[in-house]
Amino acid sequence: MCFAALPFPPSTPVYPRAKVVEDYLDLFISRFDLSPNIRLNTTVERLERDETNSFWRVKLSGPGCGDGWLRFNKVIVANGHYRYPRFPDIPGLDKWLAAGKATHSIWYRRPVDSGSTILVIGGGFSGRDISTEMAGLPSTSVVYYSVKEPPLDPPRNSKVQYRSPVVEFLALDGSDRGKVRYEDGSEEEVDSCIIATGYKMALPFLSDSIIQSSLPPTPIPPLPKDKLYNSSYHIFPLLKHIFPATDKYPPTSLAFLGLLFRVSPFPLVEAQLHAIVKLWASPEVLDVDAEFDAVISRYERLKDKFEGDEFQVAKRYFSFDPSEQFPYRDELYTLAFRNDEETLKKYITPDWHEKMFLNTFLLRAEWEEMERTGEARDFVKGVGEVSRDEWEELMYKLLGRALEKRVISETGGRI
């Protein structure tokens, strides 16, 4: 999950904690001397096209910004999509939030005593991890994990019990506990609830002439070319999931970075940036007509899959299938280094990256067991000091351990 330009330091844990990743990003900044190009404590208030349609106007606020308006030929929007929490539309939830009985995972940092009976809603990675961590507290008796169906990588703690989706947060009676009703009709008392149902895409600084907050107009085709549309689940339409499909301004003058879900984010945005830099230098390299067709093709595949449900199309548009990110990254690198075969070879995704990503749940379970038994530190000690190829060897070793244990478990001890 590191940038191709800089591997993780030797001996990095296979599944590193947040502080390790933060230190890695600081290392990246110092290694490439990026600090002089970064201005902190600065807010982007507005981004719009100028009246002559020849450049972008950006209004800033913060120390040293003056009147705040700057001009740019090119703009990359990389504000992320994990800031604005998405809450499910469940009756009674607003009262629980107001009373402090429910909170969103955006404010979760570490497991803290929140009562003996905890409810976690949301079947993604955050819901799974929070359920596991909260169950590990001595003060927790049970974690009710409310999901439509159990995740592929279930929490490994006997305190975690699955429940069907919550359909109502019942009225609070002033006591320390509240009651919820599930889809199956059952009711249960809980001490607190953590909502892990994702985030909304928000671009409040973009002018209305650039983007509209709604589902895109139908029918499609044709693609809307007058502006972009933000469904809160996806930005549409974007060529290569990066550049606006518009005829109002040069498509490559505005780029959106890192909007895709269920991917390895650092190597993915690195590939996107190489493509952006290439197209800034040589915009004619982008086959606009072919990319328009690719957007329509993806839209139509999802529309067929979800039987014409535009909401589901929007919800899944940026959600990549497990193997989809790897050919996508290679496609971007092929574009970026189209006349440089030697450099391209250095960036094309090694086969083992995909293999490990597809086995990440199995690998993670084995790694967590090694952390529990105290084997993890010695397992990675010194790995990466000689070459980054050592990580491939280590990952296959870890996968071999995990597969052997699974076979033993499934065959009752016989291999």
mmCIF file of N, CA and C in Angstrom, residues 216-315:
data_model
loop_
_atom_site.group_PDB
_atom_site.id
_atom_site.type_symbol
_atom_site.label_atom_id
_atom_site.label_comp_id
_atom_site.label_asym_id
_atom_site.label_seq_id
_atom_site.Cartn_x
_atom_site.Cartn_y
_atom_site.Cartn_z
ATOM 1 N N PRO A 216 -27.099 12.740 -11.807
ATOM 2 C CA PRO A 216 -27.017 13.283 -13.167
ATOM 3 C C PRO A 216 -28.331 13.095 -13.906
ATOM 4 N N PRO A 217 -28.620 13.979 -14.854
ATOM 5 C CA PRO A 217 -29.871 13.859 -15.614
ATOM 6 C C PRO A 217 -29.860 12.618 -16.495
ATOM 7 N N THR A 218 -31.017 12.054 -16.706
ATOM 8 C CA THR A 218 -31.175 10.905 -17.583
ATOM 9 C C THR A 218 -32.070 11.292 -18.753
ATOM 10 N N PRO A 219 -32.039 10.542 -19.858
ATOM 11 C CA PRO A 219 -31.307 9.286 -20.044
ATOM 12 C C PRO A 219 -29.825 9.505 -20.348
ATOM 13 N N ILE A 220 -29.060 8.475 -20.104
ATOM 14 C CA ILE A 220 -27.647 8.409 -20.473
ATOM 15 C C ILE A 220 -27.453 7.144 -21.305
ATOM 16 N N PRO A 221 -26.840 7.221 -22.507
ATOM 17 C CA PRO A 221 -26.340 8.428 -23.142
ATOM 18 C C PRO A 221 -27.455 9.362 -23.617
ATOM 19 N N PRO A 222 -27.075 10.618 -23.936
ATOM 20 C CA PRO A 222 -25.725 11.181 -23.973
ATOM 21 C C PRO A 222 -25.258 11.600 -22.584
ATOM 22 N N LEU A 223 -23.954 11.793 -22.453
ATOM 23 C CA LEU A 223 -23.407 12.304 -21.201
ATOM 24 C C LEU A 223 -23.691 13.793 -21.076
ATOM 25 N N PRO A 224 -24.000 14.254 -19.871
ATOM 26 C CA PRO A 224 -24.139 15.692 -19.668
ATOM 27 C C PRO A 224 -22.771 16.370 -19.768
ATOM 28 N N LYS A 225 -22.647 17.376 -20.601
ATOM 29 C CA LYS A 225 -21.359 18.027 -20.819
ATOM 30 C C LYS A 225 -21.318 19.456 -20.298
ATOM 31 N N ASP A 226 -22.446 19.924 -19.752
ATOM 32 C CA ASP A 226 -22.484 21.317 -19.322
ATOM 33 C C ASP A 226 -21.853 21.523 -17.952
ATOM 34 N N LYS A 227 -21.951 20.489 -17.079
ATOM 35 C CA LYS A 227 -21.399 20.583 -15.739
ATOM 36 C C LYS A 227 -21.254 19.187 -15.146
ATOM 37 N N LEU A 228 -20.628 19.110 -13.979
ATOM 38 C CA LEU A 228 -20.529 17.864 -13.240
ATOM 39 C C LEU A 228 -21.698 17.734 -12.275
ATOM 40 N N TYR A 229 -21.930 16.494 -11.811
ATOM 41 C CA TYR A 229 -23.019 16.228 -10.873
ATOM 42 C C TYR A 229 -22.472 15.435 -9.689
ATOM 43 N N ASN A 230 -22.808 15.910 -8.497
ATOM 44 C CA ASN A 230 -22.381 15.256 -7.264
ATOM 45 C C ASN A 230 -23.594 14.624 -6.600
ATOM 46 N N SER A 231 -23.659 13.298 -6.639
ATOM 47 C CA SER A 231 -24.779 12.569 -6.032
ATOM 48 C C SER A 231 -24.556 12.375 -4.529
ATOM 49 N N SER A 232 -23.413 12.777 -4.043
ATOM 50 C CA SER A 232 -22.868 12.546 -2.698
ATOM 51 C C SER A 232 -22.218 11.166 -2.596
ATOM 52 N N TYR A 233 -22.434 10.332 -3.628
ATOM 53 C CA TYR A 233 -21.753 9.041 -3.722
ATOM 54 C C TYR A 233 -20.695 9.043 -4.828
ATOM 55 N N HIS A 234 -20.926 9.848 -5.856
ATOM 56 C CA HIS A 234 -19.966 9.901 -6.950
ATOM 57 C C HIS A 234 -20.030 11.264 -7.635
ATOM 58 N N ILE A 235 -18.925 11.582 -8.336
ATOM 59 C CA ILE A 235 -18.851 12.776 -9.170
ATOM 60 C C ILE A 235 -18.932 12.295 -10.612
ATOM 61 N N PHE A 236 -19.849 12.875 -11.389
ATOM 62 C CA PHE A 236 -20.133 12.323 -12.718
ATOM 63 C C PHE A 236 -20.425 13.462 -13.696
ATOM 64 N N PRO A 237 -19.904 13.328 -14.962
ATOM 65 C CA PRO A 237 -19.037 12.269 -15.493
ATOM 66 C C PRO A 237 -17.568 12.706 -15.485
ATOM 67 N N LEU A 238 -16.690 11.754 -15.169
ATOM 68 C CA LEU A 238 -15.252 11.995 -15.177
ATOM 69 C C LEU A 238 -14.570 10.998 -16.106
ATOM 70 N N LEU A 239 -13.690 11.502 -16.949
ATOM 71 C CA LEU A 239 -12.902 10.635 -17.810
ATOM 72 C C LEU A 239 -11.777 10.016 -16.986
ATOM 73 N N LYS A 240 -11.621 8.711 -17.086
ATOM 74 C CA LYS A 240 -10.636 7.965 -16.292
ATOM 75 C C LYS A 240 -10.808 8.200 -14.795
ATOM 76 N N HIS A 241 -12.012 8.541 -14.382
ATOM 77 C CA HIS A 241 -12.321 8.840 -12.973
ATOM 78 C C HIS A 241 -11.513 10.026 -12.455
ATOM 79 N N ILE A 242 -11.056 10.891 -13.368
ATOM 80 C CA ILE A 242 -10.188 12.011 -12.994
ATOM 81 C C ILE A 242 -10.652 13.338 -13.605
ATOM 82 N N PHE A 243 -10.853 13.357 -14.921
ATOM 83 C CA PHE A 243 -11.046 14.605 -15.654
ATOM 84 C C PHE A 243 -12.515 14.820 -16.035
ATOM 85 N N PRO A 244 -13.035 16.045 -15.861
ATOM 86 C CA PRO A 244 -14.434 16.313 -16.232
ATOM 87 C C PRO A 244 -14.700 16.052 -17.713
ATOM 88 N N ALA A 245 -15.793 15.363 -17.983
ATOM 89 C CA ALA A 245 -16.216 15.121 -19.366
ATOM 90 C C ALA A 245 -17.052 16.315 -19.806
ATOM 91 N N THR A 246 -16.388 17.386 -20.169
ATOM 92 C CA THR A 246 -17.084 18.634 -20.451
ATOM 93 C C THR A 246 -16.534 19.280 -21.714
ATOM 94 N N ASP A 247 -17.351 20.121 -22.321
ATOM 95 C CA ASP A 247 -16.879 20.931 -23.438
ATOM 96 C C ASP A 247 -16.876 22.412 -23.067
ATOM 97 N N LYS A 248 -17.032 22.711 -21.764
ATOM 98 C CA LYS A 248 -17.063 24.093 -21.298
ATOM 99 C C LYS A 248 -15.663 24.647 -21.031
ATOM 100 N N TYR A 249 -14.700 23.774 -20.784
ATOM 101 C CA TYR A 249 -13.320 24.162 -20.534
ATOM 102 C C TYR A 249 -12.446 22.947 -20.829
ATOM 103 N N PRO A 250 -11.136 23.130 -20.993
ATOM 104 C CA PRO A 250 -10.280 21.970 -21.297
ATOM 105 C C PRO A 250 -10.382 20.916 -20.195
ATOM 106 N N PRO A 251 -10.764 19.691 -20.524
ATOM 107 C CA PRO A 251 -10.979 18.666 -19.495
ATOM 108 C C PRO A 251 -9.771 18.447 -18.592
ATOM 109 N N THR A 252 -8.564 18.509 -19.162
ATOM 110 C CA THR A 252 -7.380 18.206 -18.359
ATOM 111 C C THR A 252 -6.936 19.381 -17.488
ATOM 112 N N SER A 253 -7.636 20.515 -17.559
ATOM 113 C CA SER A 253 -7.265 21.652 -16.711
ATOM 114 C C SER A 253 -7.768 21.487 -15.284
ATOM 115 N N LEU A 254 -8.691 20.550 -15.065
ATOM 116 C CA LEU A 254 -9.228 20.287 -13.730
ATOM 117 C C LEU A 254 -9.181 18.774 -13.501
ATOM 118 N N ALA A 255 -8.579 18.368 -12.406
ATOM 119 C CA ALA A 255 -8.428 16.934 -12.133
ATOM 120 C C ALA A 255 -8.883 16.626 -10.717
ATOM 121 N N PHE A 256 -9.574 15.481 -10.561
ATOM 122 C CA PHE A 256 -10.045 15.017 -9.258
ATOM 123 C C PHE A 256 -9.240 13.779 -8.876
ATOM 124 N N LEU A 257 -8.743 13.779 -7.655
ATOM 125 C CA LEU A 257 -7.792 12.758 -7.243
ATOM 126 C C LEU A 257 -8.364 11.887 -6.127
ATOM 127 N N GLY A 258 -8.211 10.557 -6.277
ATOM 128 C CA GLY A 258 -8.481 9.637 -5.179
ATOM 129 C C GLY A 258 -9.936 9.477 -4.799
ATOM 130 N N LEU A 259 -10.844 9.473 -5.771
ATOM 131 C CA LEU A 259 -12.269 9.353 -5.458
ATOM 132 C C LEU A 259 -12.736 7.908 -5.325
ATOM 133 N N LEU A 260 -11.921 6.955 -5.736
ATOM 134 C CA LEU A 260 -12.356 5.563 -5.804
ATOM 135 C C LEU A 260 -12.327 4.890 -4.435
ATOM 136 N N PHE A 261 -13.202 3.906 -4.268
ATOM 137 C CA PHE A 261 -13.329 3.162 -3.023
ATOM 138 C C PHE A 261 -12.779 1.749 -3.174
ATOM 139 N N ARG A 262 -12.471 1.142 -2.016
ATOM 140 C CA ARG A 262 -12.035 -0.246 -1.941
ATOM 141 C C ARG A 262 -10.806 -0.506 -2.808
ATOM 142 N N VAL A 263 -9.844 0.380 -2.638
ATOM 143 C CA VAL A 263 -8.580 0.300 -3.365
ATOM 144 C C VAL A 263 -7.444 0.556 -2.378
ATOM 145 N N SER A 264 -6.211 0.317 -2.832
ATOM 146 C CA SER A 264 -5.034 0.743 -2.077
ATOM 147 C C SER A 264 -4.774 2.199 -2.447
ATOM 148 N N PRO A 265 -5.038 3.139 -1.568
ATOM 149 C CA PRO A 265 -5.103 4.550 -1.975
ATOM 150 C C PRO A 265 -3.783 5.156 -2.433
ATOM 151 N N PHE A 266 -2.680 4.907 -1.726
ATOM 152 C CA PHE A 266 -1.435 5.579 -2.091
ATOM 153 C C PHE A 266 -0.955 5.206 -3.497
ATOM 154 N N PRO A 267 -0.822 3.911 -3.821
ATOM 155 C CA PRO A 267 -0.379 3.589 -5.182
ATOM 156 C C PRO A 267 -1.380 4.000 -6.254
ATOM 157 N N LEU A 268 -2.663 4.054 -5.899
ATOM 158 C CA LEU A 268 -3.650 4.455 -6.899
ATOM 159 C C LEU A 268 -3.523 5.937 -7.233
ATOM 160 N N VAL A 269 -3.441 6.799 -6.212
ATOM 161 C CA VAL A 269 -3.334 8.237 -6.509
ATOM 162 C C VAL A 269 -1.985 8.557 -7.151
ATOM 163 N N GLU A 270 -0.966 7.767 -6.840
ATOM 164 C CA GLU A 270 0.327 7.963 -7.492
ATOM 165 C C GLU A 270 0.208 7.721 -8.996
ATOM 166 N N ALA A 271 -0.487 6.662 -9.375
ATOM 167 C CA ALA A 271 -0.707 6.381 -10.803
ATOM 168 C C ALA A 271 -1.538 7.486 -11.442
ATOM 169 N N GLN A 272 -2.577 7.951 -10.738
ATOM 170 C CA GLN A 272 -3.393 9.040 -11.271
ATOM 171 C C GLN A 272 -2.563 10.299 -11.497
ATOM 172 N N LEU A 273 -1.670 10.597 -10.560
ATOM 173 C CA LEU A 273 -0.849 11.805 -10.682
ATOM 174 C C LEU A 273 0.115 11.712 -11.863
ATOM 175 N N HIS A 274 0.687 10.554 -12.099
ATOM 176 C CA HIS A 274 1.567 10.407 -13.264
ATOM 177 C C HIS A 274 0.777 10.660 -14.558
ATOM 178 N N ALA A 275 -0.464 10.175 -14.610
ATOM 179 C CA ALA A 275 -1.295 10.415 -15.790
ATOM 180 C C ALA A 275 -1.634 11.898 -15.924
ATOM 181 N N ILE A 276 -1.938 12.544 -14.798
ATOM 182 C CA ILE A 276 -2.253 13.979 -14.819
ATOM 183 C C ILE A 276 -1.069 14.784 -15.359
ATOM 184 N N VAL A 277 0.122 14.501 -14.840
ATOM 185 C CA VAL A 277 1.312 15.229 -15.282
ATOM 186 C C VAL A 277 1.547 15.031 -16.782
ATOM 187 N N LYS A 278 1.358 13.801 -17.252
ATOM 188 C CA LYS A 278 1.529 13.528 -18.684
ATOM 189 C C LYS A 278 0.541 14.330 -19.517
ATOM 190 N N LEU A 279 -0.694 14.354 -19.099
ATOM 191 C CA LEU A 279 -1.725 15.031 -19.892
ATOM 192 C C LEU A 279 -1.648 16.551 -19.756
ATOM 193 N N TRP A 280 -1.058 17.037 -18.692
ATOM 194 C CA TRP A 280 -0.796 18.474 -18.627
ATOM 195 C C TRP A 280 0.240 18.875 -19.682
ATOM 196 N N ALA A 281 1.228 18.023 -19.836
ATOM 197 C CA ALA A 281 2.276 18.314 -20.818
ATOM 198 C C ALA A 281 1.811 18.030 -22.245
ATOM 199 N N SER A 282 0.982 16.974 -22.398
ATOM 200 C CA SER A 282 0.553 16.563 -23.746
ATOM 201 C C SER A 282 -0.932 16.201 -23.729
ATOM 202 N N PRO A 283 -1.820 17.193 -23.643
ATOM 203 C CA PRO A 283 -3.254 16.892 -23.540
ATOM 204 C C PRO A 283 -3.812 16.124 -24.733
ATOM 205 N N GLU A 284 -3.144 16.229 -25.880
ATOM 206 C CA GLU A 284 -3.632 15.539 -27.072
ATOM 207 C C GLU A 284 -3.524 14.022 -26.948
ATOM 208 N N VAL A 285 -2.761 13.540 -25.974
ATOM 209 C CA VAL A 285 -2.600 12.099 -25.773
ATOM 210 C C VAL A 285 -3.910 11.455 -25.311
ATOM 211 N N LEU A 286 -4.761 12.206 -24.638
ATOM 212 C CA LEU A 286 -6.031 11.666 -24.151
ATOM 213 C C LEU A 286 -7.013 11.490 -25.303
ATOM 214 N N ASP A 287 -7.445 10.260 -25.522
ATOM 215 C CA ASP A 287 -8.452 9.969 -26.549
ATOM 216 C C ASP A 287 -9.830 10.261 -25.952
ATOM 217 N N VAL A 288 -10.285 11.490 -26.119
ATOM 218 C CA VAL A 288 -11.504 11.947 -25.450
ATOM 219 C C VAL A 288 -12.714 11.121 -25.869
ATOM 220 N N ASP A 289 -12.860 10.837 -27.153
ATOM 221 C CA ASP A 289 -14.018 10.069 -27.624
ATOM 222 C C ASP A 289 -14.050 8.670 -27.003
ATOM 223 N N ALA A 290 -12.885 8.006 -26.952
ATOM 224 C CA ALA A 290 -12.822 6.670 -26.360
ATOM 225 C C ALA A 290 -13.145 6.729 -24.876
ATOM 226 N N GLU A 291 -12.710 7.775 -24.197
ATOM 227 C CA GLU A 291 -12.971 7.898 -22.769
ATOM 228 C C GLU A 291 -14.441 8.209 -22.496
ATOM 229 N N PHE A 292 -15.086 8.984 -23.370
ATOM 230 C CA PHE A 292 -16.527 9.202 -23.260
ATOM 231 C C PHE A 292 -17.256 7.870 -23.358
ATOM 232 N N ASP A 293 -16.839 7.036 -24.318
ATOM 233 C CA ASP A 293 -17.458 5.716 -24.493
ATOM 234 C C ASP A 293 -17.246 4.846 -23.260
ATOM 235 N N ALA A 294 -16.058 4.958 -22.645
ATOM 236 C CA ALA A 294 -15.764 4.150 -21.461
ATOM 237 C C ALA A 294 -16.652 4.549 -20.285
ATOM 238 N N VAL A 295 -16.922 5.832 -20.130
ATOM 239 C CA VAL A 295 -17.818 6.298 -19.061
ATOM 240 C C VAL A 295 -19.219 5.749 -19.276
ATOM 241 N N ILE A 296 -19.701 5.847 -20.511
ATOM 242 C CA ILE A 296 -21.048 5.342 -20.824
ATOM 243 C C ILE A 296 -21.118 3.834 -20.610
ATOM 244 N N SER A 297 -20.055 3.124 -21.004
ATOM 245 C CA SER A 297 -20.039 1.673 -20.853
ATOM 246 C C SER A 297 -20.117 1.271 -19.388
ATOM 247 N N ARG A 298 -19.363 1.944 -18.510
ATOM 248 C CA ARG A 298 -19.410 1.618 -17.085
ATOM 249 C C ARG A 298 -20.798 1.921 -16.524
ATOM 250 N N TYR A 299 -21.346 3.060 -16.911
ATOM 251 C CA TYR A 299 -22.688 3.428 -16.440
ATOM 252 C C TYR A 299 -23.717 2.371 -16.865
ATOM 253 N N GLU A 300 -23.656 1.938 -18.100
ATOM 254 C CA GLU A 300 -24.643 0.982 -18.602
ATOM 255 C C GLU A 300 -24.488 -0.387 -17.950
ATOM 256 N N ARG A 301 -23.245 -0.812 -17.667
ATOM 257 C CA ARG A 301 -23.037 -2.089 -16.978
ATOM 258 C C ARG A 301 -23.675 -2.058 -15.591
ATOM 259 N N LEU A 302 -23.463 -0.956 -14.875
ATOM 260 C CA LEU A 302 -24.040 -0.847 -13.537
ATOM 261 C C LEU A 302 -25.559 -0.704 -13.597
ATOM 262 N N LYS A 303 -26.043 -0.004 -14.580
ATOM 263 C CA LYS A 303 -27.497 0.150 -14.731
ATOM 264 C C LYS A 303 -28.158 -1.202 -14.983
ATOM 265 N N ASP A 304 -27.522 -2.025 -15.824
ATOM 266 C CA ASP A 304 -28.051 -3.372 -16.064
ATOM 267 C C ASP A 304 -27.982 -4.214 -14.795
ATOM 268 N N LYS A 305 -26.874 -4.097 -14.079
ATOM 269 C CA LYS A 305 -26.689 -4.889 -12.861
ATOM 270 C C LYS A 305 -27.735 -4.566 -11.811
ATOM 271 N N PHE A 306 -28.082 -3.286 -11.700
ATOM 272 C CA PHE A 306 -29.026 -2.861 -10.660
ATOM 273 C C PHE A 306 -30.402 -2.525 -11.231
ATOM 274 N N GLU A 307 -30.692 -3.104 -12.409
ATOM 275 C CA GLU A 307 -32.025 -3.051 -13.003
ATOM 276 C C GLU A 307 -32.561 -1.626 -13.103
ATOM 277 N N GLY A 308 -31.698 -0.716 -13.541
ATOM 278 C CA GLY A 308 -32.131 0.649 -13.811
ATOM 279 C C GLY A 308 -32.214 1.556 -12.605
ATOM 280 N N ASP A 309 -31.796 1.082 -11.436
ATOM 281 C CA ASP A 309 -31.867 1.886 -10.210
ATOM 282 C C ASP A 309 -30.726 2.911 -10.221
ATOM 283 N N GLU A 310 -31.045 4.180 -10.525
ATOM 284 C CA GLU A 310 -30.026 5.221 -10.648
ATOM 285 C C GLU A 310 -29.302 5.472 -9.330
ATOM 286 N N PHE A 311 -30.003 5.318 -8.215
ATOM 287 C CA PHE A 311 -29.386 5.515 -6.918
ATOM 288 C C PHE A 311 -28.288 4.472 -6.689
ATOM 289 N N GLN A 312 -28.561 3.213 -6.999
ATOM 290 C CA GLN A 312 -27.563 2.163 -6.820
ATOM 291 C C GLN A 312 -26.392 2.336 -7.789
ATOM 292 N N VAL A 313 -26.673 2.821 -9.003
ATOM 293 C CA VAL A 313 -25.594 3.106 -9.951
ATOM 294 C C VAL A 313 -24.647 4.143 -9.358
ATOM 295 N N ALA A 314 -25.222 5.214 -8.816
ATOM 296 C CA ALA A 314 -24.403 6.266 -8.207
ATOM 297 C C ALA A 314 -23.616 5.726 -7.018
ATOM 298 N N LYS A 315 -24.268 4.922 -6.202
ATOM 299 C CA LYS A 315 -23.649 4.401 -4.974
ATOM 300 C C LYS A 315 -22.474 3.488 -5.284
#
